Coordinates of C-alpha atoms in Angstrom, one line a residue:
M9 CA 98.5 85.1 75.4
S10 CA 100.7 88.1 75.7
H11 CA 99.0 91.0 76.8
T12 CA 100.5 94.3 75.7
F13 CA 99.5 97.2 73.0
K14 CA 100.7 96.6 69.3
T15 CA 102.1 100.1 68.3
G16 CA 105.6 100.8 69.2
G17 CA 107.0 100.7 72.7
I18 CA 110.5 100.1 74.0
H19 CA 112.0 98.3 76.6
P20 CA 114.4 100.3 79.0
H21 CA 116.1 98.5 81.9
G22 CA 113.7 98.5 85.2
F23 CA 116.2 99.9 87.8
K24 CA 113.9 98.6 90.5
T25 CA 116.2 98.7 93.2
A26 CA 114.4 100.7 95.7
S27 CA 113.4 98.5 98.9
P28 CA 110.0 97.0 98.4
E29 CA 109.3 97.7 102.2
I30 CA 107.6 100.8 103.0
Q31 CA 109.1 103.3 105.5
F32 CA 107.3 106.2 107.2
Q33 CA 108.9 109.8 106.7
S34 CA 108.7 111.9 109.5
L35 CA 106.1 114.5 109.4
P36 CA 107.2 118.2 108.8
M37 CA 107.1 120.8 111.2
T38 CA 106.4 123.1 108.2
A39 CA 104.0 121.9 105.4
T40 CA 103.9 124.0 102.4
V41 CA 100.1 122.7 100.5
L42 CA 99.5 123.6 97.0
L43 CA 96.3 124.7 95.9
S44 CA 96.7 123.2 92.6
Q45 CA 97.9 119.5 92.9
H46 CA 95.6 118.2 90.3
L47 CA 94.2 118.9 86.9
G48 CA 91.4 121.5 86.7
A49 CA 90.7 124.7 88.8
P50 CA 92.9 125.3 91.9
A51 CA 91.3 124.6 95.2
A52 CA 89.7 127.7 96.9
P53 CA 91.0 128.4 100.6
I54 CA 88.6 128.3 103.4
V55 CA 91.3 129.3 105.8
G56 CA 93.2 132.6 106.5
K57 CA 96.5 133.4 108.2
G58 CA 96.5 132.6 112.0
D59 CA 93.8 130.0 111.9
K60 CA 94.3 126.7 113.7
V61 CA 94.0 123.6 111.8
T62 CA 94.1 120.0 112.5
R63 CA 95.6 117.1 110.5
G64 CA 92.9 115.9 108.1
M65 CA 90.9 119.2 108.1
L66 CA 89.7 120.6 105.2
I67 CA 91.6 123.5 104.2
A68 CA 90.5 124.5 100.5
E69 CA 87.8 123.5 98.6
S70 CA 87.1 122.3 95.0
A71 CA 86.6 125.7 93.0
S72 CA 84.9 123.9 90.1
Y73 CA 83.6 120.7 89.1
V74 CA 87.1 119.5 87.7
S75 CA 88.9 120.3 91.1
A76 CA 89.9 119.0 93.9
S77 CA 89.8 119.6 97.8
V78 CA 92.9 120.0 100.0
H79 CA 93.3 118.7 103.3
A80 CA 95.7 119.8 106.3
P81 CA 98.7 117.1 106.4
I82 CA 99.5 118.3 110.0
S83 CA 98.2 120.2 112.6
G84 CA 99.3 123.7 113.3
I85 CA 98.6 127.3 112.5
V86 CA 98.3 128.7 108.8
N87 CA 101.4 131.0 108.7
S88 CA 100.4 132.1 105.6
I89 CA 98.7 131.9 102.1
E90 CA 101.3 132.9 99.3
D91 CA 103.0 132.1 95.9
V92 CA 105.9 129.4 96.5
V93 CA 108.3 128.0 93.9
L94 CA 107.7 124.9 92.4
P95 CA 110.3 122.0 91.4
N96 CA 110.3 123.3 87.7
G97 CA 110.9 127.0 88.8
K98 CA 107.4 128.4 88.4
N99 CA 105.2 129.7 91.1
G100 CA 102.2 128.2 92.8
R101 CA 99.7 129.5 95.4
A102 CA 100.1 127.4 98.8
I103 CA 98.9 127.1 102.2
I104 CA 102.0 127.0 104.8
I105 CA 101.0 125.5 108.2
K106 CA 103.3 125.3 110.9
A107 CA 103.4 123.2 113.9
D108 CA 104.7 123.6 117.5
E109 CA 106.3 120.8 119.6
T110 CA 102.9 119.8 121.2
E111 CA 101.3 119.5 118.1
H112 CA 103.8 117.7 116.2
E113 CA 104.1 114.8 118.7
S114 CA 100.4 114.5 118.7
D115 CA 100.3 114.1 115.2
I116 CA 103.0 111.6 115.3
C117 CA 101.2 109.5 118.0
A118 CA 97.9 109.7 115.9
R119 CA 99.8 108.6 112.7
V120 CA 101.6 105.6 114.2
E121 CA 98.3 104.7 115.6
Y122 CA 96.3 104.7 112.2
W123 CA 98.7 102.7 110.2
T124 CA 99.6 100.3 113.0
K125 CA 96.0 99.9 114.1
T126 CA 93.3 101.5 112.1
V127 CA 94.3 100.4 108.7
P128 CA 95.1 96.6 109.4
E129 CA 91.5 96.4 111.2
A130 CA 89.4 98.4 109.0
S131 CA 87.3 97.3 106.3
S132 CA 85.0 98.9 103.6
R133 CA 82.6 96.0 102.9
D134 CA 79.9 96.6 105.2
L135 CA 79.9 100.4 104.3
S136 CA 79.8 99.6 100.6
E137 CA 76.7 97.6 101.0
S138 CA 75.0 100.6 102.8
L139 CA 76.4 103.2 100.7
S140 CA 74.9 104.4 97.4
S141 CA 77.1 104.9 94.5
K142 CA 76.4 108.6 94.9
E143 CA 77.2 108.6 98.4
I144 CA 80.6 106.6 97.6
Q145 CA 81.3 109.2 94.9
S146 CA 80.5 112.1 97.5
R147 CA 83.1 110.7 99.7
I148 CA 85.7 110.5 97.1
L149 CA 85.0 114.1 96.2
S150 CA 85.2 115.3 99.7
A151 CA 88.5 113.5 100.3
G152 CA 90.2 115.4 97.4
I153 CA 91.1 112.3 95.8
V154 CA 93.1 112.7 92.5
G155 CA 94.5 109.9 90.1
L156 CA 97.8 108.9 91.9
G157 CA 99.6 107.6 88.6
G158 CA 100.6 110.9 87.9
A159 CA 98.0 112.5 85.5
T160 CA 96.1 113.9 88.9
F161 CA 92.7 113.9 87.2
P162 CA 90.0 114.6 89.9
S163 CA 88.6 110.9 90.9
H164 CA 85.0 111.8 91.2
V165 CA 84.7 113.3 87.5
K166 CA 85.9 110.0 86.0
I167 CA 83.7 108.1 88.2
G168 CA 80.6 110.4 87.9
L169 CA 79.5 109.0 84.5
K170 CA 76.8 111.1 82.7
P171 CA 73.6 109.0 82.0
T172 CA 74.4 108.2 78.2
Q173 CA 77.7 106.8 79.5
K174 CA 78.0 103.4 80.7
A175 CA 81.3 101.6 81.4
D176 CA 81.2 97.7 81.2
T177 CA 84.8 97.4 82.5
L178 CA 87.2 98.7 85.1
I179 CA 90.8 98.4 84.7
I180 CA 93.0 99.1 87.8
N181 CA 96.5 100.3 86.6
G182 CA 99.2 98.5 88.6
C183 CA 101.9 98.3 86.0
E184 CA 104.4 101.0 87.2
C185 CA 106.1 100.7 83.8
E186 CA 108.2 103.7 84.6
P187 CA 112.0 102.8 85.3
Y188 CA 113.1 103.0 88.9
L189 CA 109.8 104.1 90.4
M190 CA 108.4 101.3 93.0
C191 CA 105.5 103.2 94.8
D192 CA 102.6 101.2 93.4
D193 CA 104.6 97.8 93.8
A194 CA 105.3 98.4 97.3
L195 CA 101.6 99.1 98.0
M196 CA 100.4 96.2 96.3
C197 CA 103.0 94.2 98.4
T198 CA 101.8 95.6 101.7
W199 CA 98.0 96.7 101.2
A200 CA 96.6 94.1 98.9
P201 CA 93.1 93.4 100.6
Q202 CA 92.4 97.0 101.3
T203 CA 93.3 97.8 97.7
V204 CA 90.8 95.1 96.0
E205 CA 88.3 96.7 98.5
G206 CA 88.9 99.9 96.9
V207 CA 88.4 98.5 93.8
E208 CA 85.2 97.3 94.8
L209 CA 84.1 100.8 95.9
I210 CA 85.1 102.2 92.6
M211 CA 83.2 99.4 90.7
K212 CA 80.0 100.2 93.0
A213 CA 80.4 104.2 92.4
A214 CA 80.6 103.8 88.8
S215 CA 78.0 101.2 88.4
I216 CA 80.5 98.4 86.9
E217 CA 80.1 94.7 87.2
K218 CA 83.7 93.7 85.8
A219 CA 87.3 94.8 86.9
V220 CA 90.8 93.8 85.9
I221 CA 93.9 94.5 87.8
A222 CA 96.9 95.0 85.4
I223 CA 100.4 94.4 86.7
E224 CA 103.4 93.8 84.6
D225 CA 104.7 90.6 84.7
N226 CA 108.1 91.9 86.3
K227 CA 106.3 92.2 89.7
P228 CA 105.6 88.5 90.7
R229 CA 105.2 89.5 94.5
A230 CA 102.7 92.0 93.7
I231 CA 100.6 89.8 91.5
K232 CA 100.7 86.9 94.1
A233 CA 99.6 89.5 97.0
M234 CA 96.6 91.0 94.8
R235 CA 95.6 87.5 93.7
S236 CA 95.7 86.1 97.3
A237 CA 93.6 89.3 98.3
L238 CA 90.7 88.3 95.8
D239 CA 89.3 85.4 97.9
S240 CA 86.1 87.1 98.9
A241 CA 85.9 89.7 95.8
H242 CA 83.8 89.0 93.0
N243 CA 84.0 89.6 89.0
I244 CA 87.7 91.0 89.8
S245 CA 90.6 89.3 88.0
V246 CA 94.4 89.9 88.1
M247 CA 96.0 90.1 84.6
P248 CA 99.8 90.0 84.2
V249 CA 100.5 92.0 81.1
K250 CA 103.9 92.2 79.3
T251 CA 106.8 94.3 80.7
K252 CA 106.8 96.9 78.0
Y253 CA 107.1 100.7 78.0
P254 CA 104.8 102.3 78.3
Q255 CA 102.5 99.7 79.3
G256 CA 100.8 101.9 81.8
G257 CA 99.5 104.4 79.4
E258 CA 96.0 104.6 79.6
K259 CA 95.3 103.8 75.9
Q260 CA 97.9 101.3 75.6
L261 CA 96.6 99.4 78.7
I262 CA 93.0 99.4 77.5
E263 CA 94.3 97.7 74.4
A264 CA 96.6 95.3 76.1
V265 CA 93.7 94.2 78.4
T266 CA 90.3 94.4 76.3
G267 CA 91.8 94.8 72.9
R268 CA 89.8 97.9 72.2
R269 CA 91.5 101.0 70.7
V270 CA 90.6 104.4 71.9
G271 CA 90.5 106.7 68.9
S272 CA 92.6 110.1 68.3
G273 CA 91.0 112.9 70.9
G274 CA 88.9 110.0 72.6
L275 CA 88.5 109.2 76.2
P276 CA 88.3 105.6 77.7
I277 CA 84.6 105.9 78.3
S278 CA 84.1 105.9 74.2
V279 CA 85.0 101.9 74.6
G280 CA 83.0 101.1 77.8
V281 CA 86.1 101.3 80.1
I282 CA 87.2 103.5 83.0
V283 CA 91.1 103.2 84.5
H284 CA 92.3 104.3 87.7
N285 CA 95.5 103.7 89.4
V286 CA 96.0 101.2 91.9
A287 CA 97.1 103.8 94.5
T288 CA 93.9 105.8 93.4
A289 CA 91.7 102.6 94.6
F290 CA 93.7 102.5 98.1
A291 CA 92.7 106.2 98.6
V292 CA 89.4 105.3 97.8
W293 CA 89.4 102.5 100.6
Q294 CA 90.8 104.8 103.1
A295 CA 88.5 107.9 102.5
V296 CA 85.7 105.1 103.0
A297 CA 86.8 102.7 105.4
T298 CA 88.9 105.1 107.6
G299 CA 87.5 108.8 106.9
Q300 CA 91.1 109.9 106.3
P301 CA 91.3 112.0 103.2
L302 CA 94.5 112.2 100.7
I303 CA 97.1 113.8 102.9
E304 CA 100.1 111.4 102.2
R305 CA 101.0 109.0 99.7
I306 CA 104.0 106.5 98.7
V307 CA 107.0 108.2 97.4
T308 CA 109.9 106.2 96.1
I309 CA 113.5 107.7 96.4
T310 CA 116.2 105.8 94.1
G311 CA 118.9 106.3 91.4
D312 CA 122.4 106.7 91.7
I313 CA 122.3 106.9 95.4
P314 CA 123.8 104.3 98.2
A315 CA 121.5 101.0 98.1
G316 CA 120.2 101.9 101.7
Q317 CA 118.9 105.2 100.7
R318 CA 116.8 103.7 97.7
C319 CA 113.3 103.4 99.7
N320 CA 109.8 103.8 99.4
Y321 CA 108.4 106.2 101.7
M322 CA 104.7 107.0 103.2
A323 CA 105.3 110.8 102.9
A324 CA 102.8 113.8 104.2
I325 CA 101.7 115.9 101.4
G326 CA 103.6 119.2 101.9
T327 CA 106.7 117.6 103.3
P328 CA 109.6 119.4 101.4
L329 CA 111.5 117.3 99.1
A330 CA 115.0 118.0 100.7
D331 CA 114.0 116.4 103.9
F332 CA 114.2 112.8 102.8
P333 CA 117.3 111.2 103.4
Y334 CA 119.4 111.0 100.5
T335 CA 122.9 112.0 99.3
L336 CA 123.4 113.7 96.0
P337 CA 126.1 112.5 94.0
E338 CA 128.5 114.6 91.6
E339 CA 126.7 116.6 89.2
A340 CA 123.3 115.3 90.4
R341 CA 120.3 115.5 88.2
V342 CA 117.0 115.1 90.5
I343 CA 113.9 114.3 88.5
V344 CA 110.7 114.7 90.3
G345 CA 109.0 111.3 89.0
G346 CA 110.7 108.8 86.9
P347 CA 113.2 109.3 84.4
M348 CA 110.9 109.1 81.3
M349 CA 108.1 110.8 82.1
G350 CA 109.3 113.2 85.1
R351 CA 110.4 116.7 85.1
T352 CA 113.9 118.0 86.5
A353 CA 114.0 119.7 89.5
V354 CA 115.5 123.1 89.7
R355 CA 115.5 123.5 93.6
L356 CA 114.4 120.7 96.2
D357 CA 112.9 123.2 99.1
T358 CA 109.4 122.3 97.4
P359 CA 107.1 120.2 98.7
V360 CA 105.5 116.7 97.8
T361 CA 102.3 117.1 96.1
K362 CA 99.3 114.5 95.4
G363 CA 101.3 113.7 91.9
T364 CA 104.7 112.9 93.5
S365 CA 105.3 109.3 92.9
G366 CA 109.1 109.6 93.4
L367 CA 112.7 111.3 93.0
T368 CA 114.9 109.8 90.8
I369 CA 118.4 110.9 91.6
L370 CA 121.1 110.7 88.8
S371 CA 124.5 111.3 88.3
G372 CA 125.3 113.9 85.6
K373 CA 128.3 112.1 84.7
G374 CA 128.6 110.4 80.9
H375 CA 125.7 112.5 79.4
R376 CA 126.1 111.8 75.7
P377 CA 125.9 115.1 73.7
I378 CA 123.3 116.3 71.4
Q379 CA 123.9 115.1 67.8
P380 CA 122.2 116.3 64.6
C381 CA 119.4 113.9 63.5
I382 CA 120.3 111.3 61.2
R383 CA 116.6 110.6 59.9
C384 CA 116.7 106.7 61.2
G385 CA 113.1 106.9 61.9
A386 CA 113.5 105.1 65.8
C387 CA 111.6 107.6 67.2
S388 CA 108.7 107.0 64.8
D389 CA 108.9 103.0 65.5
A390 CA 109.0 103.8 69.4
C391 CA 106.1 106.1 69.6
P392 CA 102.9 104.2 71.2
M393 CA 100.6 106.5 69.4
G394 CA 101.6 106.2 66.0
L395 CA 103.2 109.5 65.5
D396 CA 106.2 111.3 63.8
P397 CA 108.1 112.7 66.8
Y398 CA 111.1 113.8 64.7
L399 CA 108.7 115.9 62.9
L400 CA 106.9 117.1 65.7
A401 CA 109.8 118.0 67.4
T402 CA 110.7 120.2 64.7
Y403 CA 107.3 122.0 64.5
G404 CA 108.0 122.8 68.2
R405 CA 111.6 124.2 67.8
L406 CA 110.8 126.1 64.5
R407 CA 107.4 127.6 66.3
M408 CA 105.2 126.1 63.7
F409 CA 102.4 125.4 66.2
E410 CA 99.5 125.2 63.6
E411 CA 101.3 122.5 61.6
A412 CA 101.9 120.9 65.0
A413 CA 97.9 120.9 65.7
A414 CA 97.2 119.4 62.3
A415 CA 100.1 116.6 62.9
D416 CA 98.0 115.4 66.0
V417 CA 100.8 116.5 68.5
A418 CA 97.5 116.7 71.2
D419 CA 97.7 112.9 70.8
C420 CA 101.4 112.5 72.2
I421 CA 101.1 111.0 75.8
E422 CA 104.8 112.4 76.7
C423 CA 106.2 109.0 77.4
G424 CA 109.6 109.9 76.3
S425 CA 109.7 106.7 74.1
C426 CA 111.2 109.0 71.4
S427 CA 113.8 110.8 73.2
W428 CA 114.9 107.4 74.5
S429 CA 115.4 105.5 71.4
C430 CA 117.2 108.2 69.7
P431 CA 120.6 107.3 68.7
S432 CA 121.6 111.1 68.5
S433 CA 120.5 112.0 71.9
R434 CA 118.0 114.6 70.9
P435 CA 115.6 116.5 73.2
I436 CA 112.5 115.4 71.0
L437 CA 110.0 115.1 73.7
D438 CA 110.8 118.7 75.1
F439 CA 110.2 120.1 71.9
I440 CA 107.0 118.2 71.3
R441 CA 105.9 119.4 74.9
V442 CA 106.5 123.0 73.8
A443 CA 104.5 122.2 70.5
K444 CA 101.7 120.7 72.5
Q445 CA 101.4 123.3 75.1
R446 CA 101.5 126.0 72.1
S447 CA 99.1 124.6 70.0
R448 CA 96.1 124.7 72.6
K449 CA 96.3 128.6 72.8

């Protein structure tokens, strides 16, 4: 059986050329920690200028139910709380932490101890048996965990179901269908047992009895590693799914795994399913088994750069994007994320956030010029949501936002399949994003 979704989809080249091994990016001497690294309300600072903080310390609390706490990725002094420029050129509030040499060296030693000894030796299974679902949810909330697949939705909200809601299946998204990116693949190959324990914790927190770890079939090492880690796990299975973009889209993955379809405007819980990214499961395990909050994540550095520079790095939140070791090609275009759903960076002195899955560095040479639409319908054929992207893009370009809303622009998952399939190289998704954003107002 070919496990995939039925409507639309494309098959871009994978370009999975980064080294699967995880290297450790140096801790920054200055960390810029954004207060809004998630969907929902920005976190509220609980420290002020001149305060001393230590690595892993809570520095900003979740400001509402849909929000996420923020922790210090390094030890040091709060230099300021100010607006900083984000990769897209907009401003965001951030806590700036500066370390001295002594604090920096201490953090480095503690970090080495954590990843070489604590992580390999720790287990959450005894704690999992003693902790209630509410206590696990509380630890997830306290650790500031959000969806690490890109959406950055606060994880405690998704797990904390209402009394009227019931999920029978947990899907763990290990597809990583975005070209170039390999952070989830590297994670599953390196820390599969810990990730499986994280899946068990989410199952207990959400009172779900069955879990499926879905991995695209172009990742045989990850599939083998995760299956090998299931020896003592119950009601968890690994399901290879077809390599097809955007297989990792929430609604597409639910259809591929369960055959159920989430309706327009609906949420996965409406069909009895919760979806979490595989890296989120690992972060949950860290929070419960080791007590470390979400202060670092794996970032893929890849693209049109020398082969030796294409790597997966464990990087502290707040690390400047410019600190990674890469050489920019001529007329470089740097994308935060992957080439399909990522956003072009206008500057690189901005920080890694919880949602930073990678940097895709592409040469600007040979870019095709934009041509008039030829009404071929390729974008509609490719759309996994069954929409008419050319029409939605036209509404966005002409500022016809009410018409866009009526044409279900809110259902667009911004996967970029439309732009990729367009023979005229039209920026279809860019105009749809405008229509989608403005139609909400």
